[in-house]
Structure formats: structure tokens, C-alpha cells
PDB file of C-alpha atoms in Angstrom:
ATOM      1  CA  MET A   1      20.041  14.687  22.079  1.00 47.00           C
ATOM      2  CA  LYS A   2      16.769  14.240  19.775  1.00 56.00           C
ATOM      3  CA  ALA A   3      13.930  12.005  21.994  1.00 54.00           C
ATOM      4  CA  SER A   4      13.955   9.318  19.947  1.00 52.00           C
ATOM      5  CA  ASP A   5      18.305   8.573  20.525  1.00 55.00           C
ATOM      6  CA  ARG A   6      17.465   8.950  24.426  1.00 63.00           C
ATOM      7  CA  PHE A   7      14.866   6.531  24.057  1.00 67.00           C
ATOM      8  CA  PRO A   8      15.193   5.057  20.827  1.00 80.00           C
ATOM      9  CA  VAL A   9      12.393   2.377  19.642  1.00 87.00           C
ATOM     10  CA  SER A  10      12.866  -1.090  18.567  1.00 91.00           C
ATOM     11  CA  THR A  11      10.989  -2.266  15.206  1.00 90.00           C
ATOM     12  CA  THR A  12      10.520  -5.339  18.119  1.00 93.00           C
ATOM     13  CA  LEU A  13       8.607  -3.341  20.175  1.00 94.00           C
ATOM     14  CA  LEU A  14       6.370  -1.000  17.589  1.00 95.00           C
ATOM     15  CA  ARG A  15       5.574  -4.466  15.861  1.00 95.00           C
ATOM     16  CA  ARG A  16       3.736  -5.812  19.462  1.00 96.00           C
ATOM     17  CA  LEU A  17       2.103  -1.929  20.391  1.00 96.00           C
ATOM     18  CA  ALA A  18       0.477  -2.167  17.248  1.00 97.00           C
ATOM     19  CA  TYR A  19      -0.966  -5.591  17.586  1.00 97.00           C
ATOM     20  CA  ALA A  20      -1.808  -4.939  20.885  1.00 97.00           C
ATOM     21  CA  SER A  21      -3.532  -1.914  19.274  1.00 97.00           C
ATOM     22  CA  ILE A  22      -5.070  -4.373  17.137  1.00 98.00           C
ATOM     23  CA  VAL A  23      -6.386  -6.855  19.609  1.00 97.00           C
ATOM     24  CA  ALA A  24      -7.696  -4.186  22.118  1.00 96.00           C
ATOM     25  CA  ASN A  25      -9.845  -3.511  19.201  1.00 97.00           C
ATOM     26  CA  VAL A  26     -11.522  -6.552  18.596  1.00 97.00           C
ATOM     27  CA  ALA A  27     -11.796  -6.618  22.414  1.00 95.00           C
ATOM     28  CA  ILE A  28     -13.721  -3.419  21.846  1.00 95.00           C
ATOM     29  CA  VAL A  29     -16.556  -4.767  20.562  1.00 95.00           C
ATOM     30  CA  VAL A  30     -16.603  -8.020  22.483  1.00 94.00           C
ATOM     31  CA  THR A  31     -17.736  -5.851  25.021  1.00 92.00           C
ATOM     32  CA  GLY A  32     -19.941  -3.538  23.338  1.00 91.00           C
ATOM     33  CA  GLY A  33     -21.761  -6.513  22.405  1.00 90.00           C
ATOM     34  CA  ALA A  34     -21.888  -8.211  25.446  1.00 90.00           C
ATOM     35  CA  VAL A  35     -23.171  -4.586  26.174  1.00 91.00           C
ATOM     36  CA  ARG A  36     -25.935  -4.648  23.898  1.00 87.00           C
ATOM     37  CA  LEU A  37     -26.943  -9.119  24.787  1.00 89.00           C
ATOM     38  CA  THR A  38     -27.239  -8.426  28.468  1.00 90.00           C
ATOM     39  CA  ALA A  39     -29.248  -5.818  27.363  1.00 88.00           C
ATOM     40  CA  SER A  40     -27.347  -3.056  28.815  1.00 90.00           C
ATOM     41  CA  GLY A  41     -27.557  -0.388  26.555  1.00 89.00           C
ATOM     42  CA  LEU A  42     -28.553   1.859  28.454  1.00 89.00           C
ATOM     43  CA  GLY A  43     -27.044   1.535  31.865  1.00 91.00           C
ATOM     44  CA  CYS A  44     -25.604   4.853  32.129  1.00 90.00           C
ATOM     45  CA  PRO A  45     -29.263   6.468  29.703  1.00 89.00           C
ATOM     46  CA  THR A  46     -26.373   9.571  29.412  1.00 90.00           C
ATOM     47  CA  TRP A  47     -23.579  10.832  27.103  1.00 92.00           C
ATOM     48  CA  PRO A  48     -20.899  11.862  27.684  1.00 91.00           C
ATOM     49  CA  ARG A  49     -22.188  12.084  31.377  1.00 90.00           C
ATOM     50  CA  CYS A  50     -23.283   7.969  32.875  1.00 91.00           C
ATOM     51  CA  THR A  51     -26.437  10.155  34.705  1.00 87.00           C
ATOM     52  CA  ASP A  52     -27.104  13.470  34.281  1.00 87.00           C
ATOM     53  CA  ALA A  53     -25.379  14.245  37.693  1.00 86.00           C
ATOM     54  CA  SER A  54     -22.601  11.724  37.383  1.00 89.00           C
ATOM     55  CA  TYR A  55     -19.783  10.670  35.626  1.00 89.00           C
ATOM     56  CA  THR A  56     -20.032   7.888  37.354  1.00 90.00           C
ATOM     57  CA  THR A  57     -21.979   4.461  37.564  1.00 89.00           C
ATOM     58  CA  THR A  58     -24.266   4.635  40.742  1.00 86.00           C
ATOM     59  CA  PRO A  59     -25.166   1.890  42.925  1.00 86.00           C
ATOM     60  CA  GLU A  60     -28.805   2.528  41.834  1.00 81.00           C
ATOM     61  CA  MET A  61     -28.386   2.243  38.642  1.00 85.00           C
ATOM     62  CA  GLY A  62     -27.405  -2.438  39.439  1.00 90.00           C
ATOM     63  CA  VAL A  63     -25.713  -4.102  36.605  1.00 92.00           C
ATOM     64  CA  HIS A  64     -26.253  -3.008  33.752  1.00 90.00           C
ATOM     65  CA  GLY A  65     -25.450   0.462  34.448  1.00 91.00           C
ATOM     66  CA  MET A  66     -21.286  -1.520  36.082  1.00 92.00           C
ATOM     67  CA  ILE A  67     -21.435  -2.937  32.161  1.00 92.00           C
ATOM     68  CA  GLU A  68     -22.597   0.034  30.041  1.00 92.00           C
ATOM     69  CA  PHE A  69     -20.548   2.518  32.353  1.00 91.00           C
ATOM     70  CA  GLY A  70     -17.547  -0.835  32.613  1.00 91.00           C
ATOM     71  CA  ASN A  71     -17.313  -0.853  28.917  1.00 91.00           C
ATOM     72  CA  ARG A  72     -17.134   2.791  28.557  1.00 91.00           C
ATOM     73  CA  LEU A  73     -13.403   2.934  30.544  1.00 92.00           C
ATOM     74  CA  LEU A  74     -12.065  -0.262  28.222  1.00 93.00           C
ATOM     75  CA  THR A  75     -12.828   3.120  25.278  1.00 93.00           C
ATOM     76  CA  PHE A  76      -9.638   5.235  27.553  1.00 94.00           C
ATOM     77  CA  ALA A  77      -7.491   1.692  27.492  1.00 95.00           C
ATOM     78  CA  VAL A  78      -8.171   0.956  23.958  1.00 96.00           C
ATOM     79  CA  GLY A  79      -7.079   4.852  23.535  1.00 96.00           C
ATOM     80  CA  ILE A  80      -4.018   4.986  26.055  1.00 97.00           C
ATOM     81  CA  ILE A  81      -2.531   2.328  23.674  1.00 97.00           C
ATOM     82  CA  ALA A  82      -2.793   3.321  20.694  1.00 97.00           C
ATOM     83  CA  LEU A  83      -1.054   6.774  22.000  1.00 97.00           C
ATOM     84  CA  ALA A  84       1.424   4.637  22.625  1.00 97.00           C
ATOM     85  CA  VAL A  85       1.990   3.339  19.445  1.00 96.00           C
ATOM     86  CA  VAL A  86       1.655   7.090  17.998  1.00 96.00           C
ATOM     87  CA  LEU A  87       4.524   7.362  20.458  1.00 95.00           C
ATOM     88  CA  ALA A  88       6.767   4.869  19.427  1.00 95.00           C
ATOM     89  CA  VAL A  89       6.317   5.597  15.940  1.00 94.00           C
ATOM     90  CA  LEU A  90       7.864   9.353  16.559  1.00 93.00           C
ATOM     91  CA  LEU A  91      10.136   7.680  18.234  1.00 92.00           C
ATOM     92  CA  HIS A  92      11.043   4.669  16.215  1.00 89.00           C
ATOM     93  CA  ARG A  93      14.026   5.252  13.821  1.00 81.00           C
ATOM     94  CA  PRO A  94      14.675   4.315  10.559  1.00 77.00           C
ATOM     95  CA  ARG A  95      10.873   5.645  10.446  1.00 73.00           C
ATOM     96  CA  ARG A  96       9.283   4.605   7.793  1.00 77.00           C
ATOM     97  CA  ARG A  97       6.734   6.248   5.502  1.00 79.00           C
ATOM     98  CA  GLY A  98       3.431   6.038   6.001  1.00 86.00           C
ATOM     99  CA  LEU A  99       3.820   4.657   9.687  1.00 92.00           C
ATOM    100  CA  LEU A 100       2.713   7.976  11.528  1.00 94.00           C
ATOM    101  CA  PRO A 101      -0.362   8.888   9.698  1.00 95.00           C
ATOM    102  CA  LEU A 102      -1.774   5.149  10.317  1.00 96.00           C
ATOM    103  CA  ALA A 103      -1.347   5.257  13.499  1.00 96.00           C
ATOM    104  CA  VAL A 104      -2.842   8.934  13.745  1.00 97.00           C
ATOM    105  CA  ALA A 105      -6.186   7.945  12.567  1.00 97.00           C
ATOM    106  CA  VAL A 106      -6.642   4.198  14.858  1.00 97.00           C
ATOM    107  CA  LEU A 107      -6.316   7.115  17.837  1.00 97.00           C
ATOM    108  CA  PHE A 108      -8.590  10.239  16.854  1.00 97.00           C
ATOM    109  CA  GLY A 109     -10.760   6.842  15.138  1.00 96.00           C
ATOM    110  CA  ILE A 110     -11.405   5.224  19.171  1.00 95.00           C
ATOM    111  CA  PRO A 111     -12.975   8.961  20.082  1.00 94.00           C
ATOM    112  CA  ALA A 112     -14.240   9.539  16.761  1.00 95.00           C
ATOM    113  CA  GLN A 113     -15.964   5.709  17.351  1.00 93.00           C
ATOM    114  CA  ALA A 114     -17.121   6.368  21.116  1.00 92.00           C
ATOM    115  CA  VAL A 115     -18.840   9.771  20.120  1.00 95.00           C
ATOM    116  CA  ILE A 116     -20.586   7.540  18.477  1.00 95.00           C
ATOM    117  CA  GLY A 117     -21.248   5.139  20.518  1.00 93.00           C
ATOM    118  CA  GLY A 118     -22.628   7.780  22.481  1.00 93.00           C
ATOM    119  CA  ILE A 119     -24.920   9.108  20.009  1.00 95.00           C
ATOM    120  CA  THR A 120     -26.175   5.485  20.024  1.00 93.00           C
ATOM    121  CA  VAL A 121     -27.207   6.112  23.924  1.00 93.00           C
ATOM    122  CA  LEU A 122     -28.696   9.854  22.849  1.00 93.00           C
ATOM    123  CA  THR A 123     -31.372   8.057  20.395  1.00 93.00           C
ATOM    124  CA  ASN A 124     -32.038   4.830  22.509  1.00 91.00           C
ATOM    125  CA  LEU A 125     -30.108   2.140  20.927  1.00 92.00           C
ATOM    126  CA  ASN A 126     -30.968   3.448  17.599  1.00 93.00           C
ATOM    127  CA  PRO A 127     -29.959   0.403  16.130  1.00 93.00           C
ATOM    128  CA  TRP A 128     -29.111   1.982  12.956  1.00 95.00           C
ATOM    129  CA  VAL A 129     -26.244   3.538  15.063  1.00 94.00           C
ATOM    130  CA  VAL A 130     -25.677   1.595  16.234  1.00 93.00           C
ATOM    131  CA  GLY A 131     -24.375  -0.642  13.166  1.00 94.00           C
ATOM    132  CA  LEU A 132     -22.877   2.849  11.950  1.00 95.00           C
ATOM    133  CA  HIS A 133     -21.132   1.952  16.127  1.00 95.00           C
ATOM    134  CA  PHE A 134     -20.139  -1.594  14.997  1.00 95.00           C
ATOM    135  CA  LEU A 135     -18.892  -1.016  11.708  1.00 96.00           C
ATOM    136  CA  ALA A 136     -16.776   2.341  13.155  1.00 96.00           C
ATOM    137  CA  SER A 137     -14.915  -0.629  15.080  1.00 96.00           C
ATOM    138  CA  MET A 138     -14.126  -2.373  11.731  1.00 97.00           C
ATOM    139  CA  VAL A 139     -12.401   0.329  10.075  1.00 97.00           C
ATOM    140  CA  VAL A 140     -10.561   1.194  13.055  1.00 97.00           C
ATOM    141  CA  ILE A 141      -9.001  -2.119  13.088  1.00 98.00           C
ATOM    142  CA  ALA A 142      -8.482  -2.157   9.766  1.00 97.00           C
ATOM    143  CA  ALA A 143      -6.469   0.434  10.036  1.00 97.00           C
ATOM    144  CA  ALA A 144      -4.523  -1.172  13.041  1.00 97.00           C
ATOM    145  CA  TYR A 145      -4.170  -3.849  11.023  1.00 97.00           C
ATOM    146  CA  ALA A 146      -2.353  -2.001   8.029  1.00 96.00           C
ATOM    147  CA  LEU A 147      -0.347  -0.167  10.142  1.00 96.00           C
ATOM    148  CA  TRP A 148       1.046  -3.184  12.866  1.00 96.00           C
ATOM    149  CA  ARG A 149       1.528  -5.548   8.332  1.00 94.00           C
ATOM    150  CA  ARG A 150       3.211  -1.085   7.714  1.00 93.00           C
ATOM    151  CA  ILE A 151       5.975  -1.274  10.130  1.00 92.00           C
ATOM    152  CA  LYS A 152       7.966  -4.752   9.277  1.00 87.00           C
ATOM    153  CA  GLU A 153       7.264  -3.979   5.107  1.00 85.00           C
ATOM    154  CA  PRO A 154      10.661  -1.808   3.808  1.00 80.00           C
ATOM    155  CA  ASP A 155      10.356   1.494   2.330  1.00 76.00           C
ATOM    156  CA  GLY A 156      10.455   0.416  -1.545  1.00 75.00           C
ATOM    157  CA  PRO A 157       7.083   0.350  -3.889  1.00 80.00           C
ATOM    158  CA  ALA A 158       4.483  -2.601  -3.748  1.00 82.00           C
ATOM    159  CA  VAL A 159       4.916  -4.995  -6.210  1.00 88.00           C
ATOM    160  CA  ALA A 160       1.823  -7.550  -7.142  1.00 90.00           C
ATOM    161  CA  VAL A 161       2.788 -11.201  -6.521  1.00 91.00           C
ATOM    162  CA  VAL A 162      -0.287 -12.860  -8.343  1.00 95.00           C
ATOM    163  CA  PRO A 163      -1.617 -12.190 -12.152  1.00 96.00           C
ATOM    164  CA  GLY A 164      -3.164  -9.085 -11.774  1.00 94.00           C
ATOM    165  CA  PRO A 165      -6.798 -10.804 -12.568  1.00 95.00           C
ATOM    166  CA  LEU A 166      -5.892 -12.419  -9.015  1.00 96.00           C
ATOM    167  CA  ARG A 167      -5.622  -8.870  -7.638  1.00 96.00           C
ATOM    168  CA  THR A 168      -8.682  -8.227  -8.910  1.00 96.00           C
ATOM    169  CA  LEU A 169     -10.425 -11.095  -7.652  1.00 97.00           C
ATOM    170  CA  ALA A 170      -8.684 -10.162  -3.858  1.00 97.00           C
ATOM    171  CA  LEU A 171      -9.984  -6.813  -4.300  1.00 97.00           C
ATOM    172  CA  LEU A 172     -13.482  -8.472  -4.894  1.00 97.00           C
ATOM    173  CA  THR A 173     -13.744 -10.533  -2.088  1.00 97.00           C
ATOM    174  CA  THR A 174     -12.616  -7.970  -0.154  1.00 97.00           C
ATOM    175  CA  VAL A 175     -15.600  -5.305  -0.772  1.00 97.00           C
ATOM    176  CA  VAL A 176     -18.809  -8.729  -0.415  1.00 98.00           C
ATOM    177  CA  SER A 177     -16.646  -9.559   3.522  1.00 97.00           C
ATOM    178  CA  ALA A 178     -17.152  -5.868   4.206  1.00 97.00           C
ATOM    179  CA  SER A 179     -20.828  -5.986   2.575  1.00 97.00           C
ATOM    180  CA  VAL A 180     -21.472  -8.988   4.340  1.00 97.00           C
ATOM    181  CA  LEU A 181     -20.299  -7.562   7.728  1.00 96.00           C
ATOM    182  CA  VAL A 182     -22.971  -3.951   6.937  1.00 97.00           C
ATOM    183  CA  VAL A 183     -26.072  -6.889   6.273  1.00 96.00           C
ATOM    184  CA  GLY A 184     -25.117  -8.293   9.402  1.00 94.00           C
ATOM    185  CA  THR A 185     -25.728  -5.486  10.869  1.00 94.00           C
ATOM    186  CA  TRP A 186     -29.286  -4.832   9.305  1.00 95.00           C
ATOM    187  CA  VAL A 187     -30.259  -8.180  10.742  1.00 93.00           C
ATOM    188  CA  THR A 188     -29.111  -7.963  14.445  1.00 90.00           C
ATOM    189  CA  GLY A 189     -31.154  -4.035  14.537  1.00 91.00           C
ATOM    190  CA  SER A 190     -33.891  -7.173  12.615  1.00 90.00           C
ATOM    191  CA  GLY A 191     -33.741  -9.571  15.506  1.00 84.00           C
ATOM    192  CA  PRO A 192     -34.585  -9.873  19.273  1.00 85.00           C
ATOM    193  CA  HIS A 193     -30.649  -8.333  21.078  1.00 80.00           C
ATOM    194  CA  ALA A 194     -31.730  -4.734  21.101  1.00 74.00           C
ATOM    195  CA  GLY A 195     -29.475  -3.833  24.251  1.00 78.00           C
ATOM    196  CA  ASP A 196     -32.466  -2.676  26.391  1.00 75.00           C
ATOM    197  CA  GLY A 197     -36.546  -3.408  26.417  1.00 72.00           C
ATOM    198  CA  GLY A 198     -37.977  -0.678  25.176  1.00 74.00           C
ATOM    199  CA  ALA A 199     -35.415  -0.331  22.151  1.00 82.00           C
ATOM    200  CA  ALA A 200     -36.553  -0.048  18.300  1.00 85.00           C
ATOM    201  CA  ARG A 201     -36.211  -1.679  16.053  1.00 89.00           C
ATOM    202  CA  ASN A 202     -35.159  -1.743  12.254  1.00 91.00           C
ATOM    203  CA  GLY A 203     -38.863  -3.114  10.879  1.00 89.00           C
ATOM    204  CA  LEU A 204     -35.955  -5.411   7.700  1.00 94.00           C
ATOM    205  CA  ASP A 205     -37.930  -8.697   8.481  1.00 94.00           C
ATOM    206  CA  PRO A 206     -36.035 -10.698  10.813  1.00 91.00           C
ATOM    207  CA  GLU A 207     -36.623 -13.905   7.687  1.00 92.00           C
ATOM    208  CA  GLN A 208     -35.758 -12.314   5.122  1.00 95.00           C
ATOM    209  CA  ILE A 209     -32.149  -9.838   5.604  1.00 95.00           C
ATOM    210  CA  SER A 210     -31.007 -12.863   6.928  1.00 93.00           C
ATOM    211  CA  GLN A 211     -31.911 -15.274   4.323  1.00 94.00           C
ATOM    212  CA  VAL A 212     -29.175 -12.258   1.986  1.00 96.00           C
ATOM    213  CA  HIS A 213     -26.909 -11.784   5.079  1.00 95.00           C
ATOM    214  CA  ALA A 214     -26.407 -16.138   4.537  1.00 94.00           C
ATOM    215  CA  ASP A 215     -26.878 -15.585   0.339  1.00 96.00           C
ATOM    216  CA  GLY A 216     -23.523 -12.534   0.783  1.00 96.00           C
ATOM    217  CA  VAL A 217     -21.972 -15.841   3.111  1.00 96.00           C
ATOM    218  CA  PHE A 218     -21.956 -18.299   0.391  1.00 96.00           C
ATOM    219  CA  LEU A 219     -20.778 -15.564  -2.478  1.00 97.00           C
ATOM    220  CA  LEU A 220     -18.776 -15.775   0.503  1.00 97.00           C
ATOM    221  CA  ILE A 221     -17.331 -19.238   0.595  1.00 97.00           C
ATOM    222  CA  GLY A 222     -17.280 -19.262  -3.248  1.00 97.00           C
ATOM    223  CA  LEU A 223     -14.907 -16.436  -3.814  1.00 98.00           C
ATOM    224  CA  SER A 224     -12.938 -17.375  -1.350  1.00 98.00           C
ATOM    225  CA  VAL A 225     -11.768 -20.453  -2.492  1.00 98.00           C
ATOM    226  CA  ALA A 226     -11.296 -19.883  -5.814  1.00 97.00           C
ATOM    227  CA  LEU A 227      -8.408 -17.481  -4.655  1.00 97.00           C
ATOM    228  CA  VAL A 228      -7.473 -20.887  -3.035  1.00 98.00           C
ATOM    229  CA  PHE A 229      -7.159 -22.595  -5.513  1.00 97.00           C
ATOM    230  CA  ALA A 230      -6.670 -19.620  -7.628  1.00 97.00           C
ATOM    231  CA  PHE A 231      -2.678 -18.698  -6.086  1.00 97.00           C
ATOM    232  CA  GLN A 232      -1.773 -21.935  -5.513  1.00 97.00           C
ATOM    233  CA  ALA A 233      -1.908 -22.774  -9.535  1.00 97.00           C
ATOM    234  CA  VAL A 234      -0.154 -20.182 -10.105  1.00 96.00           C
ATOM    235  CA  GLY A 235       3.199 -20.571  -6.859  1.00 95.00           C
ATOM    236  CA  ALA A 236       0.796 -17.282  -4.969  1.00 96.00           C
ATOM    237  CA  THR A 237       1.939 -19.689  -1.644  1.00 96.00           C
ATOM    238  CA  ALA A 238       2.232 -16.921   0.936  1.00 95.00           C
ATOM    239  CA  ALA A 239      -1.243 -15.625  -0.576  1.00 96.00           C
ATOM    240  CA  ALA A 240      -3.073 -19.623  -0.523  1.00 97.00           C
ATOM    241  CA  ARG A 241      -2.027 -20.391   3.047  1.00 97.00           C
ATOM    242  CA  ALA A 242      -4.153 -16.565   3.545  1.00 97.00           C
ATOM    243  CA  ALA A 243      -6.665 -17.486   1.565  1.00 98.00           C
ATOM    244  CA  VAL A 244      -7.182 -21.376   3.383  1.00 98.00           C
ATOM    245  CA  VAL A 245      -7.266 -18.951   6.869  1.00 98.00           C
ATOM    246  CA  LEU A 246      -9.403 -16.945   5.999  1.00 98.00           C
ATOM    247  CA  VAL A 247     -11.781 -20.734   4.188  1.00 98.00           C
ATOM    248  CA  ALA A 248     -11.556 -21.396   7.626  1.00 98.00           C
ATOM    249  CA  VAL A 249     -12.705 -18.803   9.545  1.00 97.00           C
ATOM    250  CA  GLU A 250     -15.461 -18.377   7.050  1.00 97.00           C
ATOM    251  CA  LEU A 251     -16.445 -21.826   7.892  1.00 96.00           C
ATOM    252  CA  GLY A 252     -16.814 -22.074  11.802  1.00 96.00           C
ATOM    253  CA  GLN A 253     -18.612 -18.245  11.511  1.00 95.00           C
ATOM    254  CA  GLY A 254     -20.376 -19.429   9.735  1.00 92.00           C
ATOM    255  CA  VAL A 255     -21.337 -22.719  11.242  1.00 94.00           C
ATOM    256  CA  ILE A 256     -22.121 -20.071  14.663  1.00 94.00           C
ATOM    257  CA  GLY A 257     -24.227 -17.997  12.206  1.00 90.00           C
ATOM    258  CA  PHE A 258     -26.326 -21.177  11.502  1.00 89.00           C
ATOM    259  CA  VAL A 259     -26.539 -22.885  14.995  1.00 93.00           C
ATOM    260  CA  GLN A 260     -27.353 -18.857  16.410  1.00 89.00           C
ATOM    261  CA  TYR A 261     -30.042 -19.045  13.631  1.00 86.00           C
ATOM    262  CA  PHE A 262     -31.635 -22.333  14.661  1.00 88.00           C
ATOM    263  CA  THR A 263     -31.544 -21.502  17.982  1.00 90.00           C
ATOM    264  CA  ASP A 264     -32.935 -18.074  18.719  1.00 86.00           C
ATOM    265  CA  LEU A 265     -29.517 -16.339  18.753  1.00 84.00           C
ATOM    266  CA  PRO A 266     -28.673 -16.889  22.308  1.00 89.00           C
ATOM    267  CA  ALA A 267     -26.487 -14.610  23.746  1.00 86.00           C
ATOM    268  CA  LEU A 268     -23.375 -16.349  23.620  1.00 90.00           C
ATOM    269  CA  LEU A 269     -23.107 -17.415  20.423  1.00 91.00           C
ATOM    270  CA  VAL A 270     -24.104 -13.758  19.112  1.00 89.00           C
ATOM    271  CA  GLY A 271     -21.373 -12.814  21.570  1.00 90.00           C
ATOM    272  CA  ALA A 272     -18.886 -15.066  19.772  1.00 94.00           C
ATOM    273  CA  HIS A 273     -20.081 -14.740  16.299  1.00 93.00           C
ATOM    274  CA  MET A 274     -19.314 -10.883  16.757  1.00 93.00           C
ATOM    275  CA  LEU A 275     -16.318 -11.433  17.662  1.00 95.00           C
ATOM    276  CA  GLY A 276     -15.620 -13.405  14.377  1.00 96.00           C
ATOM    277  CA  SER A 277     -16.315 -10.564  12.361  1.00 96.00           C
ATOM    278  CA  CYS A 278     -13.392  -8.966  13.857  1.00 97.00           C
ATOM    279  CA  LEU A 279     -11.528 -12.381  12.272  1.00 97.00           C
ATOM    280  CA  VAL A 280     -13.330 -12.286   8.951  1.00 97.00           C
ATOM    281  CA  LEU A 281     -11.982  -8.732   8.447  1.00 97.00           C
ATOM    282  CA  LEU A 282      -9.135  -9.245   9.034  1.00 98.00           C
ATOM    283  CA  ALA A 283      -8.532 -12.439   8.355  1.00 98.00           C
ATOM    284  CA  THR A 284      -9.665 -11.301   4.298  1.00 98.00           C
ATOM    285  CA  LEU A 285      -7.362  -8.342   4.946  1.00 97.00           C
ATOM    286  CA  SER A 286      -4.364 -10.810   5.710  1.00 97.00           C
ATOM    287  CA  VAL A 287      -5.311 -12.273   2.242  1.00 97.00           C
ATOM    288  CA  LEU A 288      -5.294  -8.593   0.541  1.00 96.00           C
ATOM    289  CA  TRP A 289      -2.666  -8.211   1.936  1.00 95.00           C
ATOM    290  CA  SER A 290      -0.796 -11.350   0.514  1.00 95.00           C
ATOM    291  CA  THR A 291      -1.037 -10.944  -2.864  1.00 95.00           C
ATOM    292  CA  ARG A 292       1.609  -7.497  -2.481  1.00 91.00           C
ATOM    293  CA  GLU A 293       4.858  -6.556  -0.977  1.00 86.00           C
ATOM    294  CA  ARG A 294       6.871  -4.387  -0.784  1.00 80.00           C
ATOM    295  CA  ARG A 295      10.421  -4.310  -1.766  1.00 73.00           C
ATOM    296  CA  PRO A 296      13.558  -2.049  -0.658  1.00 71.00           C
ATOM    297  CA  ALA A 297      14.156   1.026  -2.457  1.00 64.00           C
ATOM    298  CA  PRO A 298      17.034   0.789  -5.487  1.00 63.00           C
ATOM    299  CA  PRO A 299      20.340   2.759  -3.925  1.00 62.00           C
ATOM    300  CA  ALA A 300      21.114   5.802  -5.864  1.00 56.00           C
ATOM    301  CA  PRO A 301      23.210   5.321  -8.333  1.00 63.00           C
ATOM    302  CA  ALA A 302      26.921   6.645  -7.090  1.00 58.00           C
ATOM    303  CA  PRO A 303      27.764  10.586  -8.860  1.00 59.00           C
ATOM    304  CA  ALA A 304      29.998   9.643 -12.616  1.00 56.00           C
ATOM    305  CA  ALA A 305      33.947  10.071 -11.127  1.00 51.00           C
ATOM    306  CA  THR A 306      35.531  13.257 -13.071  1.00 49.00           C
ATOM    307  CA  ALA A 307      39.138  12.767 -14.022  1.00 45.00           C
ATOM    308  CA  THR A 308      40.377  15.455 -12.235  1.00 48.00           C
ATOM    309  CA  ALA A 309      43.054  16.294 -14.337  1.00 47.00           C
ATOM    310  CA  ASP A 310      40.248  17.436 -16.784  1.00 51.00           C
ATOM    311  CA  ARG A 311      39.230  19.959 -14.536  1.00 53.00           C
ATOM    312  CA  VAL A 312      43.675  21.585 -14.169  1.00 50.00           C
ATOM    313  CA  PRO A 313      44.500  23.663 -16.224  1.00 51.00           C
ATOM    314  CA  ALA A 314      47.714  22.148 -17.996  1.00 48.00           C
ATOM    315  CA  VAL A 315      50.595  24.492 -16.255  1.00 46.00           C
ATOM    316  CA  ALA A 316      53.757  25.838 -19.372  1.00 40.00           C
TER     317      ALA A 316
END
């Protein structure tokens, strides 16, 4: 008897595990932000060990060591959830196409992201590497979201539910959303929260790069509002609802961004802004997903019946 027959995994359980993976990966972004915002980025001054002689923090390293080491431990928890998702996909029947590659991508993306995090420590929190560390988490979150959405879809072909130009507009909005995230890491790399008092900054002018970031946000909001009206015009109700959610998340994120800028970047608001970045990404992907749907594959045609009399020789 196969393992999938002895320990069947329902679609409901699989979706819950995939959703837990999304939440866990968002949580590690927020805790990673806490490491930087509390100046604990070098709480463990080396990697993969916490010190040259220990894999764990020591009392001498104080609260900064505890915060950094705690974030490293959380990586293992996120990895365990991702492994559980892979096993659940293997035990799920009927297995849908595309689930296993996505689950494996999330699983292997977590240690890859951890390695980049180790490089940030080994490079004394180089701001460009720190930014890459954040963006790697965004890629893992996107893969986890794609897996969660794919679980409830049938194996049929993907069919657009909006006209081609609107699908293109949604793709353009996704690209702009991603670019806003990238530029946001440049803003962070130019600002005061380096993760450690001795860490270098990227050399960009904070005011100028913040203006570039704000311009990108305005463009993103404009595109998103256009999607709301365009989807409503063609009767794409689900897509319009997803676009409304995206606009709401963007406006909330924009308010946090402006308040933190004009209040000299308090750590709590910067942390909330990092959480908002994850929510903007997820809302953007929701809009993109709403422009198409998979429909069940048509059943295979039955073989044409052949008359028995045509195949039996006549008897004299």
C-alpha cells in the first residue's frame, strides 16, 4: 500500500499548510526587520556559528545576541513548515500538476535566503546584500502564494477572464510593484537603520532616493486605480474586488511611508512598513491571479464503437 493511501492528505489540509507557509515567511521578514531596527544585525558576529566557538548565543552577547539568534532559529521553523508542505503535496491525491515544483522551490528558497543572510553578516551588513536578503524573502513569499492558489485550481488550461490589454496592464502593475520594492531597499540602505552602529550605508542621497521611491508608489497607485475601473467596465467582478483591496493596501502603506519619513523613521513604523511591503506584494499577486482561471480539462472522447458484425466472418 502506498503512503499516500495510508496517510491521505486532503485539499483542505494542504491549503492550510500552504497558507501557514505564507504567514511564516512574512513573519520572518518582520522579525528580520526587528533585528535591523534594534541594531542587532551583528548580535551574532559570524555565520553559520553565532560566535567563533559556539552555534548559540552566549550571555556575554546580551540582548542583541538573543535577538539575532532568535531570528536564526525562526528560519528552522519556517523550513519545517515548508518541508511539511512538500510531504503533504506528495501524499495528496489526486496530485495536481505544478504543485511539487512550487513546494520544492519554497523549501529550497528558505536555506538560500538564510545563506544570503549569512553573507550579510560576513560582509558587515553591506546594505546592498541586506537589500538582496529582503528581496529573496519576497521571491519565496511569491512562490508560497502561487502554491497556495494553485492547490484549489483544476488541472485544465489557464484561460484569461479579462481582455488581453487588461491582462497586460495587470502584468505592468506587477512589474511596477516589484520595482517599488527594489527601490525601497535602496531607500533603506541610505537611511539610519543599518542594523549596527558600524555598518556602512550605500552612499545614495536619502532625500533623492526617497523621492524616486515615492514617484514609483504614485505610479503604482495610479495603475491600480485604473485596474479597478477597467475591470468593472468589463464585468470582471472578482478582479475588480482584488484591485480594490490592492489600492486599499497601497494607500495604507503609503500613509505609513509618509508618516515615518516626516517623523525621522521611528523603528516601529519602519517595521510596520516592512510588513506592508509583504502585503502589497500579496495583494498585487492576487490581482494578477484574478485575471485568469483554470478550467477542468475536457474529458477524453470515447473510442468509436465498431460493429461486431463487421469483424466476424460470415458462416456458410
